[in-house]
PDB file of C-alpha atoms and ligand atoms in Angstrom:
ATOM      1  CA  UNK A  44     102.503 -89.766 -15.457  1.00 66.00           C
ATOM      2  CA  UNK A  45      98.790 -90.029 -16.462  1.00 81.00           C
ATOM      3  CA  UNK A  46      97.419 -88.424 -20.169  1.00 85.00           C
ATOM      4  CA  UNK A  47      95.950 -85.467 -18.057  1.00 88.00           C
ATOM      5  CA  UNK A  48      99.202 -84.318 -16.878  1.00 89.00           C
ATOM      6  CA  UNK A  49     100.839 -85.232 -20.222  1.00 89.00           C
ATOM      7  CA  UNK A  50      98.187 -83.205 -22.097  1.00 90.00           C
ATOM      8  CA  UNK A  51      99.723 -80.308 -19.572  1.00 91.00           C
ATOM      9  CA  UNK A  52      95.719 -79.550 -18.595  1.00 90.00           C
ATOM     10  CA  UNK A  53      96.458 -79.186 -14.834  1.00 89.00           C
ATOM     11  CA  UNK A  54      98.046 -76.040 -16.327  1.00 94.00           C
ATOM     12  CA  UNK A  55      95.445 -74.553 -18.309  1.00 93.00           C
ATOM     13  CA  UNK A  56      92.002 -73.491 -17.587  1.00 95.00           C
ATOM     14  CA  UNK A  57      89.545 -76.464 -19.303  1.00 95.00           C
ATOM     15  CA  UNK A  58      86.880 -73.426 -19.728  1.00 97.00           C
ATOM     16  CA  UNK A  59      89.635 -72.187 -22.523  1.00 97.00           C
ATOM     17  CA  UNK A  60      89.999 -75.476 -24.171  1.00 97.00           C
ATOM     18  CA  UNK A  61      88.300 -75.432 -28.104  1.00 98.00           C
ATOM     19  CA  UNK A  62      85.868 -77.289 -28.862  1.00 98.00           C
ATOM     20  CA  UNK A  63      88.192 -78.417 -31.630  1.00 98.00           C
ATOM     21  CA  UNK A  64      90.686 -79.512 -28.551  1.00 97.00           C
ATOM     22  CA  UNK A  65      88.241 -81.298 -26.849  1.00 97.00           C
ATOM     23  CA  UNK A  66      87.159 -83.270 -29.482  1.00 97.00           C
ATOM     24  CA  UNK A  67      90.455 -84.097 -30.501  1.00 97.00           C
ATOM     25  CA  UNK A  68      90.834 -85.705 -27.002  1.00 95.00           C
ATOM     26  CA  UNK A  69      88.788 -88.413 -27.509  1.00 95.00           C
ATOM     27  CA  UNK A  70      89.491 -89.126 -30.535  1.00 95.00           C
ATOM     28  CA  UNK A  71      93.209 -89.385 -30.177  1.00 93.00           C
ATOM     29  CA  UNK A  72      93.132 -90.537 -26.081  1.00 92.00           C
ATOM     30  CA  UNK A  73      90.059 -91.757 -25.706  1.00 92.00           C
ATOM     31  CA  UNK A  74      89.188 -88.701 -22.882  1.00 95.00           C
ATOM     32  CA  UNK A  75      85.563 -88.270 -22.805  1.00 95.00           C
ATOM     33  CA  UNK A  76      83.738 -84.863 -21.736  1.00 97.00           C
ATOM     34  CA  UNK A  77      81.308 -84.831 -18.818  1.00 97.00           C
ATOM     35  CA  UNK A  78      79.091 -82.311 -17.886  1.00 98.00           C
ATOM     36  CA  UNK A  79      77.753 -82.983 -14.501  1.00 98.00           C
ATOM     37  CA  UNK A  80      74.705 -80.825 -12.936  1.00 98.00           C
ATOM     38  CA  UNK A  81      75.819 -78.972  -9.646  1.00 97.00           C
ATOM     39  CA  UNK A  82      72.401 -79.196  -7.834  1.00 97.00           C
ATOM     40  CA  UNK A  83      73.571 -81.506  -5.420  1.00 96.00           C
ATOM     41  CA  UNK A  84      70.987 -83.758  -4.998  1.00 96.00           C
ATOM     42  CA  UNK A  85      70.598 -84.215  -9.096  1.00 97.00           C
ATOM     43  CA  UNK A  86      74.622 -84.799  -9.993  1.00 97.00           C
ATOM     44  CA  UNK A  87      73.207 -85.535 -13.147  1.00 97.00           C
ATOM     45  CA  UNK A  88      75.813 -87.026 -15.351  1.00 97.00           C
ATOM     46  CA  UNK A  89      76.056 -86.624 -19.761  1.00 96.00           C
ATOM     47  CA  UNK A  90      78.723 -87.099 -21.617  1.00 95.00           C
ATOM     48  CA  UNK A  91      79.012 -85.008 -24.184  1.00 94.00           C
ATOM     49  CA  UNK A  92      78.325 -85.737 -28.252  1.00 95.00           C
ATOM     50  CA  UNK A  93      81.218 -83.284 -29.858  1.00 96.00           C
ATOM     51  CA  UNK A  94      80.215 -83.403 -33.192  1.00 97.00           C
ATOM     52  CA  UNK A  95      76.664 -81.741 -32.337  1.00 97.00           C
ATOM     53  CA  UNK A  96      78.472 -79.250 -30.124  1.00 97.00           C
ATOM     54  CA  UNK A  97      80.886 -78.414 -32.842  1.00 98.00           C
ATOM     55  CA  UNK A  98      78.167 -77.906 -35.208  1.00 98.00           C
ATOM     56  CA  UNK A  99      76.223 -75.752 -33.140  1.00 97.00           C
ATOM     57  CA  UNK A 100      79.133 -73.505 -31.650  1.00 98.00           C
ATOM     58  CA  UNK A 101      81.551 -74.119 -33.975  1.00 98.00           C
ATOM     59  CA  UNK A 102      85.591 -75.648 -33.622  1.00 98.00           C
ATOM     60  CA  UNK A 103      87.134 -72.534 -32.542  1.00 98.00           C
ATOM     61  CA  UNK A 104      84.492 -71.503 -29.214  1.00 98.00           C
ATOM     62  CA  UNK A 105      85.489 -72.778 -25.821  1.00 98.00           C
ATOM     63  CA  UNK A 106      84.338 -75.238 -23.826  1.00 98.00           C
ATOM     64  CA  UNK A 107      83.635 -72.491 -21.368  1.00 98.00           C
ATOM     65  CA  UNK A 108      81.633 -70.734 -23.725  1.00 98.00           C
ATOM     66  CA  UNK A 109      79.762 -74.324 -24.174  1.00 98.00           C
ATOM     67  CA  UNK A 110      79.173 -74.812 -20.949  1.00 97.00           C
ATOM     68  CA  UNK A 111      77.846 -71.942 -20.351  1.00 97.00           C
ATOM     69  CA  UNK A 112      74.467 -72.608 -22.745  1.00 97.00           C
ATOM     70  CA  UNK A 113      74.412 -75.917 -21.297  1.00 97.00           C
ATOM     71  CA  UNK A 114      71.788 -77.159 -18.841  1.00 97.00           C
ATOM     72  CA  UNK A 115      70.663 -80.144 -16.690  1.00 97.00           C
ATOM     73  CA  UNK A 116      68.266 -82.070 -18.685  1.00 96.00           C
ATOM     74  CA  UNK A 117      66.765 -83.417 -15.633  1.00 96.00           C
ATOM     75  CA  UNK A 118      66.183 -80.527 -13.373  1.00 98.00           C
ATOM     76  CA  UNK A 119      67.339 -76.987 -15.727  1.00 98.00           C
ATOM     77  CA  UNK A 120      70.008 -76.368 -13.755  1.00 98.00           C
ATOM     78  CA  UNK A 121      72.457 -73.599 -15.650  1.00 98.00           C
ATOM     79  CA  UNK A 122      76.306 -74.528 -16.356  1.00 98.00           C
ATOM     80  CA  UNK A 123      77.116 -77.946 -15.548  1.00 98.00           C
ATOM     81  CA  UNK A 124      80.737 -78.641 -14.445  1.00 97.00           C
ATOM     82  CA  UNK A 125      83.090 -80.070 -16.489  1.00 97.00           C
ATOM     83  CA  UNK A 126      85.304 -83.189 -16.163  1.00 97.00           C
ATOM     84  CA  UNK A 127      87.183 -85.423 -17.656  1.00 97.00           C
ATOM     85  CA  UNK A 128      87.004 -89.191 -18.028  1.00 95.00           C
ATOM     86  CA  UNK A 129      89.408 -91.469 -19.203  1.00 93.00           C
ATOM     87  CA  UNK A 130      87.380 -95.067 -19.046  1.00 86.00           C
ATOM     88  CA  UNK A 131      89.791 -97.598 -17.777  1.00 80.00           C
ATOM     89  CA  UNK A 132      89.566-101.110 -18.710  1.00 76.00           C
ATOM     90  CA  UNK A 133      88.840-103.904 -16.375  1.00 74.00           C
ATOM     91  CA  UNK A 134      90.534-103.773 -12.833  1.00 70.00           C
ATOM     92  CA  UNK A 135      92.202-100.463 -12.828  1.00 77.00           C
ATOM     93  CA  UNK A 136      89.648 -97.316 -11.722  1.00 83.00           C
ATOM     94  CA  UNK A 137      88.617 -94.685 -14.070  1.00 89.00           C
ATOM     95  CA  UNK A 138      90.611 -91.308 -13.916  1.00 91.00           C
ATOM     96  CA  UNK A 139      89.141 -88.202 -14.230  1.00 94.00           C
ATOM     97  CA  UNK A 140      90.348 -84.515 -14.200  1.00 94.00           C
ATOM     98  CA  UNK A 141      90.321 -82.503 -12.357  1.00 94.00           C
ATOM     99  CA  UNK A 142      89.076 -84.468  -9.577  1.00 93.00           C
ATOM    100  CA  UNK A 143      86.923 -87.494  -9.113  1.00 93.00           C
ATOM    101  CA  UNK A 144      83.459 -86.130  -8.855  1.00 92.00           C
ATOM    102  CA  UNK A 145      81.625 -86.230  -5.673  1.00 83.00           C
TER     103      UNK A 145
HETATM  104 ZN1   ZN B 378      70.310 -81.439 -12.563  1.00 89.75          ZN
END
């Protein structure tokens, strides 16, 4: 069973996650954020600094909430998706939630 399913996120909405829960997430399992534009012929891909976020927003707002004052930095696109990364070393291929992005 991969930390995904262990973290029981398939069961949740990720737009309700905290900040606070997202950030503890990489800390503890090493599961990076990714916003990723949904123009499709940008896909721009950032991962996402939590600290600043937290700052901003504060602990308790959602990553929904986040997301939702987000935009591309490349072409302004609104609202980025959100996924999950979990880098894998050497050999094996990364995982991401909820689904490899296209
Ligand atoms: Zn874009």
């Amino acid at each position: 069973m991969d930390w995904f399913h262990r973290l029981d996120l398939h069961r949740i909405d990720p737009d309700t996650l905290t900040l606070r829960r997202v950030f503890e997430m990489q800390l503890n399992y090493q599961i990076e954020l990714v916003l990723i534009c949904r123009t499709p012929d940008c896909r721009r891909r950032a991962k996402v600094d939590m600290i600043t976020r937290i700052d901003k927003y504060g602990s308790a707002s959602t990553l929904g909430h986040m997301r939702k004052r987000s935009r591309c930095s490349g072409c302004d696109m609104p609202e980025p998706d959100a996924y999950f990364l979990i880098e894998s070393p050497r050999r094996f291929e990364d995982q991401w939630f909820p689904r490899r992005p296209s």
